[in-house]
GROMACS .gro file of C-alpha atoms in nm:
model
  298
    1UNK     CA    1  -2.121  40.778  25.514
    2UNK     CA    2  -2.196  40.419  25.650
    3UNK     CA    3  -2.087  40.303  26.020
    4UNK     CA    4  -1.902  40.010  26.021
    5UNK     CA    5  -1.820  40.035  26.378
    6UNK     CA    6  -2.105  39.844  26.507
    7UNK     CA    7  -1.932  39.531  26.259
    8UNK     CA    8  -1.595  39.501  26.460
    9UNK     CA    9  -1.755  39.440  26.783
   10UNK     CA   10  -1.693  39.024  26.726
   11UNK     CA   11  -1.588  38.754  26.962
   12UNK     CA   12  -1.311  38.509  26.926
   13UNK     CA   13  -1.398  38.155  26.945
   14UNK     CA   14  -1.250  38.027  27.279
   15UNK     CA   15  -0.996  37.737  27.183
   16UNK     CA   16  -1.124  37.458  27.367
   17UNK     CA   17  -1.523  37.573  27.218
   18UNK     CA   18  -1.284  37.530  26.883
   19UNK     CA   19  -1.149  37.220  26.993
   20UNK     CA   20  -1.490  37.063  27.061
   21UNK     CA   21  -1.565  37.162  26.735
   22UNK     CA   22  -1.316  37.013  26.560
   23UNK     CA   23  -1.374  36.689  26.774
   24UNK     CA   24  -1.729  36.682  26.657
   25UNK     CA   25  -1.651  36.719  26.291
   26UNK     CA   26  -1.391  36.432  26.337
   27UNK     CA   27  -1.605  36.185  26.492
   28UNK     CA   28  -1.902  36.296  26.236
   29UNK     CA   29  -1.672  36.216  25.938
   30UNK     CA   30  -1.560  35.882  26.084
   31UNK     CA   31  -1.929  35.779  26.161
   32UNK     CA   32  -1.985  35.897  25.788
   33UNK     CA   33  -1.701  35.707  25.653
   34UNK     CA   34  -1.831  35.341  25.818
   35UNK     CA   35  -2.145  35.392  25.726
   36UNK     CA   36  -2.072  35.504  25.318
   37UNK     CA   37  -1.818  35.168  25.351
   38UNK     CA   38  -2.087  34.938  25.478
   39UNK     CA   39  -2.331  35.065  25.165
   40UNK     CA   40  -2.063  35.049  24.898
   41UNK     CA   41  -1.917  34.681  24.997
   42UNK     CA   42  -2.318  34.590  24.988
   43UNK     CA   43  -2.331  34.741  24.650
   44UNK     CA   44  -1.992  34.524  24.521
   45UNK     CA   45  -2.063  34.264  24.640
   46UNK     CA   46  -2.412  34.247  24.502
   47UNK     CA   47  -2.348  34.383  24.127
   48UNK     CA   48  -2.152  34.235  23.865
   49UNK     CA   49  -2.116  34.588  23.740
   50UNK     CA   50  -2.052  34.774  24.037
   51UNK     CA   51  -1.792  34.560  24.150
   52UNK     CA   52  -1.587  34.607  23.785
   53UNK     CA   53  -1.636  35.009  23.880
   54UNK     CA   54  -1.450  34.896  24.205
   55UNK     CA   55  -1.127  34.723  24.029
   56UNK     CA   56  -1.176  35.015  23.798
   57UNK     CA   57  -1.089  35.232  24.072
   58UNK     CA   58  -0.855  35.070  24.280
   59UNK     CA   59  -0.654  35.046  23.942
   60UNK     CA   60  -0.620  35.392  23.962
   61UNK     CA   61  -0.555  35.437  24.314
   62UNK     CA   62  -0.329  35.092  24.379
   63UNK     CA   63  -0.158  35.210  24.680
   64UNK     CA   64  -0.462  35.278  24.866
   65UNK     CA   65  -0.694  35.038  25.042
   66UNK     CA   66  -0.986  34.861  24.963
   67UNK     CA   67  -1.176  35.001  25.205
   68UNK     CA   68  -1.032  35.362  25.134
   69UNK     CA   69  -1.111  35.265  24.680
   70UNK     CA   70  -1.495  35.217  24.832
   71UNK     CA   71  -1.528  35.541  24.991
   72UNK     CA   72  -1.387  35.708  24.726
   73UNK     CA   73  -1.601  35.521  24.470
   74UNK     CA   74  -1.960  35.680  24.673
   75UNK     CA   75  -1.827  36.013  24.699
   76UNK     CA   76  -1.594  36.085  24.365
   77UNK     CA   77  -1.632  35.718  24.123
   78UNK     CA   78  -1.448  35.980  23.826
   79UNK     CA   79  -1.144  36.063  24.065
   80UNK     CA   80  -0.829  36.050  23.916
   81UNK     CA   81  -0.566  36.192  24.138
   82UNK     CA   82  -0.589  36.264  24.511
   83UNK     CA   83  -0.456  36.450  24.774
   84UNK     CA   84  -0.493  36.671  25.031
   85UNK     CA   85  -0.428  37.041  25.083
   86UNK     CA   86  -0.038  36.982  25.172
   87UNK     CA   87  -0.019  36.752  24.865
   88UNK     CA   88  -0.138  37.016  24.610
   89UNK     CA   89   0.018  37.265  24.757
   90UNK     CA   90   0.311  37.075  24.695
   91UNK     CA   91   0.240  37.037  24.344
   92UNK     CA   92   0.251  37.430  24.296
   93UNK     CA   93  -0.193  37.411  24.291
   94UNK     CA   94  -0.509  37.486  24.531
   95UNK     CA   95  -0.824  37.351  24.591
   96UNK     CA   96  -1.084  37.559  24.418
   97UNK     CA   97  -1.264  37.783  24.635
   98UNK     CA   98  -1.603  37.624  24.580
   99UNK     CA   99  -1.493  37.252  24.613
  100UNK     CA  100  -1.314  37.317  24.931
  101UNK     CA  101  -1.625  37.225  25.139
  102UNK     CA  102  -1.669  36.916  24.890
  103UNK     CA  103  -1.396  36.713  25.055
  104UNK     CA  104  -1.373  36.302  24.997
  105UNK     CA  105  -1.327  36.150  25.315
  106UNK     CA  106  -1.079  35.854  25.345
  107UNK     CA  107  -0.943  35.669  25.663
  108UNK     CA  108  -0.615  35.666  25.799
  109UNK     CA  109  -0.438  35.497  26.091
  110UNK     CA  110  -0.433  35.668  26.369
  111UNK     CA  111  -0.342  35.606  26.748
  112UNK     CA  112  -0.307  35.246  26.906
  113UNK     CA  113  -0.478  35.130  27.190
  114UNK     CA  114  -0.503  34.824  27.417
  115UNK     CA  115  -0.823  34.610  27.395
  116UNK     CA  116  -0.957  34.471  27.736
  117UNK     CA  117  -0.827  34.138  27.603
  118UNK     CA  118  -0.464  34.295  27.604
  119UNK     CA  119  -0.447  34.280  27.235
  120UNK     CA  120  -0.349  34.636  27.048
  121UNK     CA  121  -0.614  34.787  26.827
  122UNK     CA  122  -0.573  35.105  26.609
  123UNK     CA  123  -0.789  35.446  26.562
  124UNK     CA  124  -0.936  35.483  26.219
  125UNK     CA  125  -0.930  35.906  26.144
  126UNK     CA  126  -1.128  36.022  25.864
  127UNK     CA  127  -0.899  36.257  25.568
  128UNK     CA  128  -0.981  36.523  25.359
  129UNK     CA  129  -0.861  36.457  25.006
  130UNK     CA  130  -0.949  36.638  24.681
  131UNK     CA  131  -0.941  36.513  24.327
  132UNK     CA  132  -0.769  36.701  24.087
  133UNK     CA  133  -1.064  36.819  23.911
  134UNK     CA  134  -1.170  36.995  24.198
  135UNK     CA  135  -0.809  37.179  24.152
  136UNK     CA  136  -0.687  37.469  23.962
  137UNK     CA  137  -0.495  37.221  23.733
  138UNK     CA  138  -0.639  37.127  23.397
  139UNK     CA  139  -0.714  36.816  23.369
  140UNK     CA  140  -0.516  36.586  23.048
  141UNK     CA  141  -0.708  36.316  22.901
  142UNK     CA  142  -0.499  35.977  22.986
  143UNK     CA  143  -0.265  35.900  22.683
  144UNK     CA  144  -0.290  35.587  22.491
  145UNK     CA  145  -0.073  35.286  22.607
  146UNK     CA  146   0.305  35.437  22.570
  147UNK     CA  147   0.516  35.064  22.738
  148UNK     CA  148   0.668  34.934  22.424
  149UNK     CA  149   0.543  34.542  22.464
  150UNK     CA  150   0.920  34.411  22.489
  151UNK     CA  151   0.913  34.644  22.790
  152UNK     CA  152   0.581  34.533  22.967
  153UNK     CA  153   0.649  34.181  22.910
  154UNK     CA  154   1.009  34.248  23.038
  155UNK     CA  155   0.844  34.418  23.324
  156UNK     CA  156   0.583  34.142  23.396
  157UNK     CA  157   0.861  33.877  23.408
  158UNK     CA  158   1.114  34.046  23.628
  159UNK     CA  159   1.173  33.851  23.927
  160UNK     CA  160   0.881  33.603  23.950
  161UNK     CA  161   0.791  33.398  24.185
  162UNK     CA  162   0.856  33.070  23.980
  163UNK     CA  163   1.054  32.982  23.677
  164UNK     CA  164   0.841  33.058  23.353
  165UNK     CA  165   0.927  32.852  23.052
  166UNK     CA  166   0.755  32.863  22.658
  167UNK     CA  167   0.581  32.550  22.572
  168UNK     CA  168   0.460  32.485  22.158
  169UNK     CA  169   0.101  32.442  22.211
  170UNK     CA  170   0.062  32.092  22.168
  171UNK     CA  171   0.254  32.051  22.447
  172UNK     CA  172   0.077  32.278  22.655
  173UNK     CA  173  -0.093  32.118  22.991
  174UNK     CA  174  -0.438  32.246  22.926
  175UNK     CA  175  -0.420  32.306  22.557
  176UNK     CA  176  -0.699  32.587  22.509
  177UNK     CA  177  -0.445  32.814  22.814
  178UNK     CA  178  -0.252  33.071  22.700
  179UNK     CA  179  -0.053  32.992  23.040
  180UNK     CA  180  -0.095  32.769  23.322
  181UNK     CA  181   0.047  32.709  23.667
  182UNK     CA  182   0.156  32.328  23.767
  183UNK     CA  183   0.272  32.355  24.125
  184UNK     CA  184   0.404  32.009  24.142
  185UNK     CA  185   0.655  32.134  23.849
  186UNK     CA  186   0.696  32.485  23.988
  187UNK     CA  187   0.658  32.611  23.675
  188UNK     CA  188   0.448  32.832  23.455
  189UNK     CA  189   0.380  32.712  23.127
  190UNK     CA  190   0.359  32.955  22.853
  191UNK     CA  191   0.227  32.879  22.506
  192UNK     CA  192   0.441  33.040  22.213
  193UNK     CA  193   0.335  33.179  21.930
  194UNK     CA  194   0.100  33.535  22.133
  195UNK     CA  195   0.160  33.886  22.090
  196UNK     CA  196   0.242  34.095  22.374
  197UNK     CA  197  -0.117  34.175  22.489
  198UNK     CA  198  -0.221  33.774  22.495
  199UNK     CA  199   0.090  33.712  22.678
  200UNK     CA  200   0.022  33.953  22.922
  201UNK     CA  201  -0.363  33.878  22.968
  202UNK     CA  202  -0.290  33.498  23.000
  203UNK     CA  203   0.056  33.531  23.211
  204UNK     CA  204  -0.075  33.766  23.490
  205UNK     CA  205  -0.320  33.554  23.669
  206UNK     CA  206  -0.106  33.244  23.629
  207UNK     CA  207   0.232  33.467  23.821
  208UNK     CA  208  -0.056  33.575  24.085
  209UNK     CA  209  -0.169  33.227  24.139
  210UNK     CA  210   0.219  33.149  24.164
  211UNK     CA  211   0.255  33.410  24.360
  212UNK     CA  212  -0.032  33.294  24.657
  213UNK     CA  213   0.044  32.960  24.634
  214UNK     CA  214   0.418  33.001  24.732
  215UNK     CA  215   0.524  32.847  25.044
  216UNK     CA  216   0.185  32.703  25.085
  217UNK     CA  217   0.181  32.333  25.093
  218UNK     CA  218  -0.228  32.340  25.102
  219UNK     CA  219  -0.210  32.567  24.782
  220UNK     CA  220  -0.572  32.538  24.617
  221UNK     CA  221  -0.620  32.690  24.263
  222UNK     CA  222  -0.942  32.681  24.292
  223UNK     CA  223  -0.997  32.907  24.587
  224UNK     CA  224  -0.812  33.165  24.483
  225UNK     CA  225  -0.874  33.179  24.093
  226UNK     CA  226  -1.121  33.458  24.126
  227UNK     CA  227  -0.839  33.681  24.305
  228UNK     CA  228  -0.648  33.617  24.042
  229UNK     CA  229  -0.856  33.688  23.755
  230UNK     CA  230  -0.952  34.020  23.918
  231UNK     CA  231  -0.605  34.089  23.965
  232UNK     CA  232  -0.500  34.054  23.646
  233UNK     CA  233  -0.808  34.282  23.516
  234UNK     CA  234  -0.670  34.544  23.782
  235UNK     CA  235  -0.284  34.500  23.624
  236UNK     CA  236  -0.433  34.516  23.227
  237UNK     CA  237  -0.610  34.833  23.324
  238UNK     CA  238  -0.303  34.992  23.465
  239UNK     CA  239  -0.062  34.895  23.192
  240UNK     CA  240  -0.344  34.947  22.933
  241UNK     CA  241  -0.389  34.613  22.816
  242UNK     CA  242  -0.732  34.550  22.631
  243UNK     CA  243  -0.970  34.385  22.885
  244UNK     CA  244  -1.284  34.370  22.630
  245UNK     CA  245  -1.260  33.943  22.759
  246UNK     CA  246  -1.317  33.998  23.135
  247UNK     CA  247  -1.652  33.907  23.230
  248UNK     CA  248  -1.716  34.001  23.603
  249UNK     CA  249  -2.154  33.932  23.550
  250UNK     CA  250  -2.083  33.625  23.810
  251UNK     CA  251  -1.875  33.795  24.071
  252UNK     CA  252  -2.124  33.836  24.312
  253UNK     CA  253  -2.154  33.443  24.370
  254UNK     CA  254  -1.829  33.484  24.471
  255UNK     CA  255  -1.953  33.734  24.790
  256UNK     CA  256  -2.253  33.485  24.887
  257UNK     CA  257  -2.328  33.489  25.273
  258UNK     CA  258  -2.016  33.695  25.393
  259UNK     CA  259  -2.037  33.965  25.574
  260UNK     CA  260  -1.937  34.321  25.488
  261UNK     CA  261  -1.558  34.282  25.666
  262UNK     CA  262  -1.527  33.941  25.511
  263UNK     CA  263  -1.609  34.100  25.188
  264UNK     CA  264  -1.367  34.381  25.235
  265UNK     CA  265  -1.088  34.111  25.354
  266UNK     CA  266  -1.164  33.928  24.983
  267UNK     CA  267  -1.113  34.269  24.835
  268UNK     CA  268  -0.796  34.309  25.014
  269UNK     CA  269  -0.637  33.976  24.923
  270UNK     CA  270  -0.713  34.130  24.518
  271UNK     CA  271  -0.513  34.456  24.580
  272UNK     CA  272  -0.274  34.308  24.782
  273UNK     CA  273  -0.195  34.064  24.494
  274UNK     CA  274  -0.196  34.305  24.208
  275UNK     CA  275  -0.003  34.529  24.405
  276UNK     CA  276   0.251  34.282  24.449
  277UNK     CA  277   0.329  34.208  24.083
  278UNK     CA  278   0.320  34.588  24.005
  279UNK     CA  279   0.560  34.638  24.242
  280UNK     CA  280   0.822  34.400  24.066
  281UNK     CA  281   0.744  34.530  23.705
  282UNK     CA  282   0.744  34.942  23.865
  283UNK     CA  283   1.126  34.842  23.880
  284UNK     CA  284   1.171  34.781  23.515
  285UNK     CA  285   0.907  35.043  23.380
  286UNK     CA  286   1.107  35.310  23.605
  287UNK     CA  287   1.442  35.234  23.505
  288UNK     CA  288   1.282  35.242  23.126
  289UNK     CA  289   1.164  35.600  23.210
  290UNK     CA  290   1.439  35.712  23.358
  291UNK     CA  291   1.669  35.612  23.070
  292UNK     CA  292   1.440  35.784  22.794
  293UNK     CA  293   1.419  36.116  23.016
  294UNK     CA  294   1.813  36.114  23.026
  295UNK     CA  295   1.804  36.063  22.666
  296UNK     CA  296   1.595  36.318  22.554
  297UNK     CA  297   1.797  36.567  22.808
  298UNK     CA  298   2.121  36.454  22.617
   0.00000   0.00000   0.00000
């Protein structure tokens, strides 16, 4: 017969030994997190390629940060849903035993403090999230593009930031534009005669544009034409609009002697902007879900 006595003769960790712990572990993450955001903004900025993979990403994750869509892109590029243990809990899952010390680290807001300047600062804590794949859900390959194109165009045009009106294409400002926005008219021109996908490839960057420039009396297309072309790729993606026609090869002359921040500040202004125009069309493609599930419950 074998003696387990000699096994039960353990210690407890003393809370504040466990507190230390969990101090080092946080500030270890943090430092971890900075340092994997530093290399990926490098990597954006620098490859035509890489930086697609990023508006990849953040079209999947739109509510999260730039800085947050780069640290998931070094630790999980193929994520598709996250969340943390509370989250999938929530959602009637677990995390799988094996992934569970596989965590992807994003930041989140902590405390505020006062700077020696007086200004208030904020504490960055690093978050455990897991992708789905590293759940006990199964995983459902995304479905094809279900938004009926009366509905996405519906969607696109609710509420925008300047009055849009059709235009025959001789007529059209720029003739070879699908769409174009004349500030001096406050107006987007749109040329008639596209389907739904043309109208929504040419439109988006034109109600972004709109969208910056408003209130602005210094409004400069130019500077802000690549956040709007980005944008637009990010708002195809999510709607599942063909984007076969966006070329991103020349993005990183767009990132040319900035440093990391000022790179992750030009990312921002992208995500804020597509986030923006999702926003208005969420209200439209909600209301058009809700009315189909009531439907099919009738």
């Amino acid at each position: 017969m074998q003696d387990f006595d000699s096994m039960l003769n353990v210690s407890a960790m003393p809370q504040d030994e466990r507190t230390a712990a969990f101090v080092a572990e946080s500030r270890e993450n943090r430092a971890r997190c900075y340092e994997m955001s530093e290399q990926m903004t490098e990597a954006v900025a620098s490859d035509g390629t890489v930086f697609q993979q990023y508006l990849d990403t953040q079209s999947r994750f739109e509510r999260y940060t730039a800085n947050n869509v780069l640290l998931v892109m070094a630790q999980k590029p193929d994520a598709q849903k996250l969340g943390d243990y509370g989250y999938w809990r929530e959602q009637g899952a677990f995390v799988r035993r094996s992934e569970r010390r596989n965590p992807i680290l994003i930041m989140e807001p902590g405390k505020e403090y006062e700077r020696d300047d007086g200004s208030i600062g904020q504490y960055y804590n690093a978050k455990k999230v897991y992708d789905i794949t590293q759940t006990n859900l199964r995983v459902q390959e995304e479905p094809e593009r279900q938004i009926e194109d009366r509905t996405l165009i519906r969607a696109l045009v609710n509420n925008p930031p300047v009055a849009i009106e059709t235009t025959a294409p001789e007529d059209m400002p720029v003739y070879d534009k699908g769409a174009l926005f004349v500030p001096e008219d406050g107006k987007i021109y749109v040329r008639t005669g596209m389907n739904a996908e043309e109208i929504f490839q040419s439109l988006t960057p034109e109600l972004l544009l709109a969208q910056i420039a408003k209130g602005d009396r210094d409004f400069n297309r130019d500077e802000y034409a690549f956040h709007a072309y980005c944008a637009s790729y990010i708002l195809c993606r999510k709607c599942g609009v063909e984007t076969e026609r966006y070329d991103f090869s020349h993005a990183p002359e767009q990132f040319e002697g900035l440093e990391a921040q000022e790179v992750r500040s030009e990312l921002s202004v992208i995500r804020d902007a597509a986030s923006e125009v999702s926003a208005r069309m969420a209200k439209v493609l909600d209301l058009g879900r809700n009315q189909r599930s009531q439907e099919q419950t009738r």
